[in-house]
Every structure is written in structure tokens, then in C-alpha cells.
Amino acid sequence: MMQSRSRRSCRVAMSIPIKIIGIDYRGKDFSEEAHTVTVNLHGAKIRMAHQLIPDAEIRLLSHSTGRDSIFRVISKVQSPERKFTYWGIENLAPEKNIWGVDIPRLNANDQVTARVTLACPVCSTRESLPMDEILILSLQDKGGRNRTCKRCKNFGLWKVLPSLPV
């Protein structure tokens, strides 16, 4: 019987350019430029060309922050895509938020299953918001959500950060 572990932080869909350094499934050293698909305080889902081995350790550098950390490969995520492989990875030092994004912790009563990251049109501040019906309709109708930035105090249409085509 599989045991499920409850999530410790929200997943945020975000394509962040990263560099991965490790040893592939053939035992060969490699270095690869790749991207995240989703991130959270304790790990990420990444898209890359190399094949990895579950339980292997890899070093990951976030180009957007210049920070790095060691991650453990959890599992390969199934995908019909042949050009890239997808992997679930766990940060071995979760206190190091290498993503440069505020990721909220989950409360016991949180019902949110999806979040989206929007950027301020003036200062590019990023903010993660829960996907609710109002936000979905706003994204469909306007391509973003009107809001006031806490940092620059300007009001404008915040848009979803671009992600890589899958």
C-alpha cells in the first residue's frame, strides 16, 4: 500500500532557467541548461534532456537568483514527449529558497490545488495567487488580473509569467 505524504508548501507553475550538474543513468558526468515546470519550497518538477536515476543527487543552479542547492531525484514523471524528460526532485536544504519567489506554506485547511504566478507590469514583482474561478475568468477575459502592486504601488494588469511550450 502506498503512503501519501501531505504537501508542505504550494506548488507554483513557473518556468525558471536552471543549470543541472550531476551524473546521468550511465554514470557519466553532465551539465545541462534546463527549466523548471513547477516549484515549491521543498522541490520542483524539472524538464531536461538527460535521463537520471532515482535517489541520485544533483546540483541545481537557478539562473534568476544565482543561488544553488543539492537536490535528490525522487522519480521520473511520465510524459508522451520524447525530446525531454520530466523529474520530481527534492531540495535537501529546503531553507534555501533558490527560486526567488514567495511560496506560501500550506495550512491544514487549505483547499487550493493550483496557483499561478503573475508579474507587475511596472516593476516586474512576482506574486503567486491561488487559482480560483474569479482569477480564471479574469485571465480568460483580460489576459491577466488588475491589481495594485505592494512594492511600487502602481495599479495595472498583471500577466501570467510565460512558461515553456510543452
PDB file of C-alpha atoms in Angstrom:
ATOM      1  CA  MET A   1       0.000   0.000   0.000  1.00  0.00           C
ATOM      2  CA  MET A   2       1.360   3.412  -0.969  1.00  0.00           C
ATOM      3  CA  GLN A   3       1.596   6.015   1.725  1.00  0.00           C
ATOM      4  CA  SER A   4       0.981   9.586   0.686  1.00  0.00           C
ATOM      5  CA  ARG A   5       2.796  12.431   2.296  1.00  0.00           C
ATOM      6  CA  SER A   6       0.906  15.658   2.656  1.00  0.00           C
ATOM      7  CA  ARG A   7       2.286  18.595   0.746  1.00  0.00           C
ATOM      8  CA  ARG A   8       4.349  21.019   2.843  1.00  0.00           C
ATOM      9  CA  SER A   9       4.133  24.048   0.525  1.00  0.00           C
ATOM     10  CA  CYS A  10       2.162  25.173  -2.502  1.00  0.00           C
ATOM     11  CA  ARG A  11       3.279  24.261  -5.978  1.00  0.00           C
ATOM     12  CA  VAL A  12       3.783  27.236  -8.253  1.00  0.00           C
ATOM     13  CA  ALA A  13       3.777  26.720 -12.027  1.00  0.00           C
ATOM     14  CA  MET A  14       6.846  28.631 -13.139  1.00  0.00           C
ATOM     15  CA  SER A  15       9.463  28.213 -15.833  1.00  0.00           C
ATOM     16  CA  ILE A  16      12.789  29.177 -14.261  1.00  0.00           C
ATOM     17  CA  PRO A  17      16.034  28.737 -16.224  1.00  0.00           C
ATOM     18  CA  ILE A  18      18.348  26.388 -14.341  1.00  0.00           C
ATOM     19  CA  LYS A  19      21.675  24.599 -14.729  1.00  0.00           C
ATOM     20  CA  ILE A  20      21.829  20.989 -13.581  1.00  0.00           C
ATOM     21  CA  ILE A  21      25.101  19.270 -12.746  1.00  0.00           C
ATOM     22  CA  GLY A  22      25.194  15.582 -11.906  1.00  0.00           C
ATOM     23  CA  ILE A  23      25.732  12.034 -13.041  1.00  0.00           C
ATOM     24  CA  ASP A  24      23.306  10.526 -15.548  1.00  0.00           C
ATOM     25  CA  TYR A  25      21.887   6.990 -15.653  1.00  0.00           C
ATOM     26  CA  ARG A  26      25.014   5.737 -17.496  1.00  0.00           C
ATOM     27  CA  GLY A  27      27.324   7.019 -14.752  1.00  0.00           C
ATOM     28  CA  LYS A  28      28.584   9.922 -16.897  1.00  0.00           C
ATOM     29  CA  ASP A  29      29.103  13.433 -15.525  1.00  0.00           C
ATOM     30  CA  PHE A  30      26.918  16.023 -17.218  1.00  0.00           C
ATOM     31  CA  SER A  31      25.953  19.664 -17.093  1.00  0.00           C
ATOM     32  CA  GLU A  32      22.721  20.797 -18.743  1.00  0.00           C
ATOM     33  CA  GLU A  33      20.758  24.002 -19.166  1.00  0.00           C
ATOM     34  CA  ALA A  34      17.104  23.234 -18.383  1.00  0.00           C
ATOM     35  CA  HIS A  35      13.892  24.721 -16.911  1.00  0.00           C
ATOM     36  CA  THR A  36      11.562  24.127 -14.026  1.00  0.00           C
ATOM     37  CA  VAL A  37       7.905  23.322 -14.679  1.00  0.00           C
ATOM     38  CA  THR A  38       6.687  23.810 -11.117  1.00  0.00           C
ATOM     39  CA  VAL A  39       8.496  24.837  -7.937  1.00  0.00           C
ATOM     40  CA  ASN A  40       7.779  24.719  -4.216  1.00  0.00           C
ATOM     41  CA  LEU A  41       9.764  25.283  -1.042  1.00  0.00           C
ATOM     42  CA  HIS A  42      10.824  21.637  -0.908  1.00  0.00           C
ATOM     43  CA  GLY A  43      11.490  20.783  -4.535  1.00  0.00           C
ATOM     44  CA  ALA A  44      10.448  21.104  -8.144  1.00  0.00           C
ATOM     45  CA  LYS A  45       9.374  19.383 -11.307  1.00  0.00           C
ATOM     46  CA  ILE A  46      12.051  19.908 -13.955  1.00  0.00           C
ATOM     47  CA  ARG A  47      12.248  19.402 -17.718  1.00  0.00           C
ATOM     48  CA  MET A  48      15.550  18.261 -19.195  1.00  0.00           C
ATOM     49  CA  ALA A  49      17.131  16.077 -21.894  1.00  0.00           C
ATOM     50  CA  HIS A  50      19.230  13.733 -19.702  1.00  0.00           C
ATOM     51  CA  GLN A  51      17.980  10.582 -18.019  1.00  0.00           C
ATOM     52  CA  LEU A  52      18.592  10.440 -14.274  1.00  0.00           C
ATOM     53  CA  ILE A  53      18.484   7.764 -11.588  1.00  0.00           C
ATOM     54  CA  PRO A  54      16.005   7.995  -8.691  1.00  0.00           C
ATOM     55  CA  ASP A  55      17.736   8.731  -5.351  1.00  0.00           C
ATOM     56  CA  ALA A  56      20.736  10.295  -7.144  1.00  0.00           C
ATOM     57  CA  GLU A  57      21.855  13.742  -6.019  1.00  0.00           C
ATOM     58  CA  ILE A  58      22.158  16.634  -8.455  1.00  0.00           C
ATOM     59  CA  ARG A  59      23.301  20.225  -8.049  1.00  0.00           C
ATOM     60  CA  LEU A  60      20.871  22.790  -9.379  1.00  0.00           C
ATOM     61  CA  LEU A  61      21.671  26.464 -10.019  1.00  0.00           C
ATOM     62  CA  SER A  62      18.829  28.956 -10.500  1.00  0.00           C
ATOM     63  CA  HIS A  63      19.930  31.473 -13.131  1.00  0.00           C
ATOM     64  CA  SER A  64      17.334  34.011 -11.996  1.00  0.00           C
ATOM     65  CA  THR A  65      18.818  34.257  -8.470  1.00  0.00           C
ATOM     66  CA  GLY A  66      22.338  32.843  -8.826  1.00  0.00           C
ATOM     67  CA  ARG A  67      21.603  30.525  -5.871  1.00  0.00           C
ATOM     68  CA  ASP A  68      22.218  26.788  -5.865  1.00  0.00           C
ATOM     69  CA  SER A  69      21.347  23.747  -3.800  1.00  0.00           C
ATOM     70  CA  ILE A  70      21.671  19.973  -3.809  1.00  0.00           C
ATOM     71  CA  PHE A  71      18.537  18.033  -4.776  1.00  0.00           C
ATOM     72  CA  ARG A  72      17.608  14.360  -4.614  1.00  0.00           C
ATOM     73  CA  VAL A  73      15.917  12.833  -7.647  1.00  0.00           C
ATOM     74  CA  ILE A  74      12.562  11.457  -6.480  1.00  0.00           C
ATOM     75  CA  SER A  75      11.079   9.998  -9.647  1.00  0.00           C
ATOM     76  CA  LYS A  76      10.595  10.313 -13.369  1.00  0.00           C
ATOM     77  CA  VAL A  77       7.287  11.916 -14.296  1.00  0.00           C
ATOM     78  CA  GLN A  78       5.526  10.224 -17.201  1.00  0.00           C
ATOM     79  CA  SER A  79       5.151  12.280 -20.366  1.00  0.00           C
ATOM     80  CA  PRO A  80       4.396  11.424 -24.000  1.00  0.00           C
ATOM     81  CA  GLU A  81       7.091  13.916 -25.049  1.00  0.00           C
ATOM     82  CA  ARG A  82      10.218  12.196 -26.399  1.00  0.00           C
ATOM     83  CA  LYS A  83      12.625  15.133 -26.610  1.00  0.00           C
ATOM     84  CA  PHE A  84      12.605  15.907 -22.874  1.00  0.00           C
ATOM     85  CA  THR A  85      12.281  14.016 -19.615  1.00  0.00           C
ATOM     86  CA  TYR A  86      10.466  15.302 -16.532  1.00  0.00           C
ATOM     87  CA  TRP A  87      11.645  14.664 -12.981  1.00  0.00           C
ATOM     88  CA  GLY A  88      10.385  15.302  -9.478  1.00  0.00           C
ATOM     89  CA  ILE A  89      13.235  16.489  -7.274  1.00  0.00           C
ATOM     90  CA  GLU A  90      13.529  17.294  -3.544  1.00  0.00           C
ATOM     91  CA  ASN A  91      15.684  20.094  -2.135  1.00  0.00           C
ATOM     92  CA  LEU A  92      17.993  18.673   0.532  1.00  0.00           C
ATOM     93  CA  ALA A  93      18.278  22.159   2.069  1.00  0.00           C
ATOM     94  CA  PRO A  94      14.688  23.489   1.823  1.00  0.00           C
ATOM     95  CA  GLU A  95      15.552  26.509   3.949  1.00  0.00           C
ATOM     96  CA  LYS A  96      17.415  27.751   0.848  1.00  0.00           C
ATOM     97  CA  ASN A  97      14.692  29.164  -1.397  1.00  0.00           C
ATOM     98  CA  ILE A  98      16.761  29.303  -4.577  1.00  0.00           C
ATOM     99  CA  TRP A  99      13.767  30.290  -6.735  1.00  0.00           C
ATOM    100  CA  GLY A 100      13.485  33.929  -5.650  1.00  0.00           C
ATOM    101  CA  VAL A 101       9.696  33.658  -5.390  1.00  0.00           C
ATOM    102  CA  ASP A 102       7.485  33.896  -2.312  1.00  0.00           C
ATOM    103  CA  ILE A 103       5.940  30.449  -1.946  1.00  0.00           C
ATOM    104  CA  PRO A 104       3.297  30.221   0.756  1.00  0.00           C
ATOM    105  CA  ARG A 105       3.250  27.348   3.203  1.00  0.00           C
ATOM    106  CA  LEU A 106       0.103  25.251   3.253  1.00  0.00           C
ATOM    107  CA  ASN A 107      -2.244  25.427   6.190  1.00  0.00           C
ATOM    108  CA  ALA A 108      -4.117  22.324   7.293  1.00  0.00           C
ATOM    109  CA  ASN A 109      -7.398  23.705   5.946  1.00  0.00           C
ATOM    110  CA  ASP A 110      -6.099  24.941   2.571  1.00  0.00           C
ATOM    111  CA  GLN A 111      -8.169  23.605  -0.303  1.00  0.00           C
ATOM    112  CA  VAL A 112      -6.073  25.247  -3.023  1.00  0.00           C
ATOM    113  CA  THR A 113      -4.655  22.778  -5.518  1.00  0.00           C
ATOM    114  CA  ALA A 114      -3.268  25.153  -8.142  1.00  0.00           C
ATOM    115  CA  ARG A 115      -1.525  28.517  -8.098  1.00  0.00           C
ATOM    116  CA  VAL A 116      -0.399  30.900 -10.796  1.00  0.00           C
ATOM    117  CA  THR A 117       2.438  33.436 -10.707  1.00  0.00           C
ATOM    118  CA  LEU A 118       1.697  36.921 -12.017  1.00  0.00           C
ATOM    119  CA  ALA A 119       4.101  39.810 -12.626  1.00  0.00           C
ATOM    120  CA  CYS A 120       3.593  43.538 -12.043  1.00  0.00           C
ATOM    121  CA  PRO A 121       3.619  45.385 -15.394  1.00  0.00           C
ATOM    122  CA  VAL A 122       5.649  48.253 -13.885  1.00  0.00           C
ATOM    123  CA  CYS A 123       8.330  46.780 -11.605  1.00  0.00           C
ATOM    124  CA  SER A 124       8.098  43.039 -12.510  1.00  0.00           C
ATOM    125  CA  THR A 125       7.432  41.995  -8.909  1.00  0.00           C
ATOM    126  CA  ARG A 126       6.167  38.405  -8.888  1.00  0.00           C
ATOM    127  CA  GLU A 127       3.294  37.145  -6.788  1.00  0.00           C
ATOM    128  CA  SER A 128       1.766  33.693  -6.512  1.00  0.00           C
ATOM    129  CA  LEU A 129      -2.044  33.623  -6.374  1.00  0.00           C
ATOM    130  CA  PRO A 130      -4.441  30.727  -5.837  1.00  0.00           C
ATOM    131  CA  MET A 131      -6.332  29.693  -8.971  1.00  0.00           C
ATOM    132  CA  ASP A 132      -9.957  30.405  -8.235  1.00  0.00           C
ATOM    133  CA  GLU A 133     -12.938  30.960 -10.518  1.00  0.00           C
ATOM    134  CA  ILE A 134     -12.559  34.755 -10.464  1.00  0.00           C
ATOM    135  CA  LEU A 135      -8.877  34.605 -11.442  1.00  0.00           C
ATOM    136  CA  ILE A 136      -9.535  32.062 -14.195  1.00  0.00           C
ATOM    137  CA  LEU A 137     -12.271  34.268 -15.695  1.00  0.00           C
ATOM    138  CA  SER A 138     -10.032  37.349 -15.474  1.00  0.00           C
ATOM    139  CA  LEU A 139      -7.185  35.510 -17.220  1.00  0.00           C
ATOM    140  CA  GLN A 140      -9.561  34.364 -19.985  1.00  0.00           C
ATOM    141  CA  ASP A 141     -11.243  37.754 -20.465  1.00  0.00           C
ATOM    142  CA  LYS A 142      -8.352  40.189 -19.988  1.00  0.00           C
ATOM    143  CA  GLY A 143      -5.235  38.022 -20.219  1.00  0.00           C
ATOM    144  CA  GLY A 144      -4.349  38.986 -16.644  1.00  0.00           C
ATOM    145  CA  ARG A 145      -5.699  40.463 -13.438  1.00  0.00           C
ATOM    146  CA  ASN A 146      -5.918  44.133 -12.471  1.00  0.00           C
ATOM    147  CA  ARG A 147      -4.311  44.761  -9.099  1.00  0.00           C
ATOM    148  CA  THR A 148      -2.140  47.198  -7.153  1.00  0.00           C
ATOM    149  CA  CYS A 149       1.492  46.282  -6.587  1.00  0.00           C
ATOM    150  CA  LYS A 150       2.574  46.199  -2.941  1.00  0.00           C
ATOM    151  CA  ARG A 151       6.115  47.200  -3.927  1.00  0.00           C
ATOM    152  CA  CYS A 152       5.706  50.063  -6.452  1.00  0.00           C
ATOM    153  CA  LYS A 153       2.085  50.970  -5.544  1.00  0.00           C
ATOM    154  CA  ASN A 154       1.073  51.142  -9.244  1.00  0.00           C
ATOM    155  CA  PHE A 155      -2.206  49.716 -10.494  1.00  0.00           C
ATOM    156  CA  GLY A 156      -2.154  47.677 -13.684  1.00  0.00           C
ATOM    157  CA  LEU A 157      -2.882  44.452 -15.493  1.00  0.00           C
ATOM    158  CA  TRP A 158      -0.709  41.728 -14.001  1.00  0.00           C
ATOM    159  CA  LYS A 159       0.012  38.942 -16.500  1.00  0.00           C
ATOM    160  CA  VAL A 160       0.964  35.311 -16.055  1.00  0.00           C
ATOM    161  CA  LEU A 161       4.676  34.743 -16.386  1.00  0.00           C
ATOM    162  CA  PRO A 162       5.446  32.945 -19.646  1.00  0.00           C
ATOM    163  CA  SER A 163       6.141  29.248 -19.483  1.00  0.00           C
ATOM    164  CA  LEU A 164       7.845  26.982 -21.958  1.00  0.00           C
ATOM    165  CA  PRO A 165       5.777  25.187 -24.562  1.00  0.00           C
ATOM    166  CA  VAL A 166       5.284  21.552 -23.672  1.00  0.00           C
TER     167      VAL A 166
END
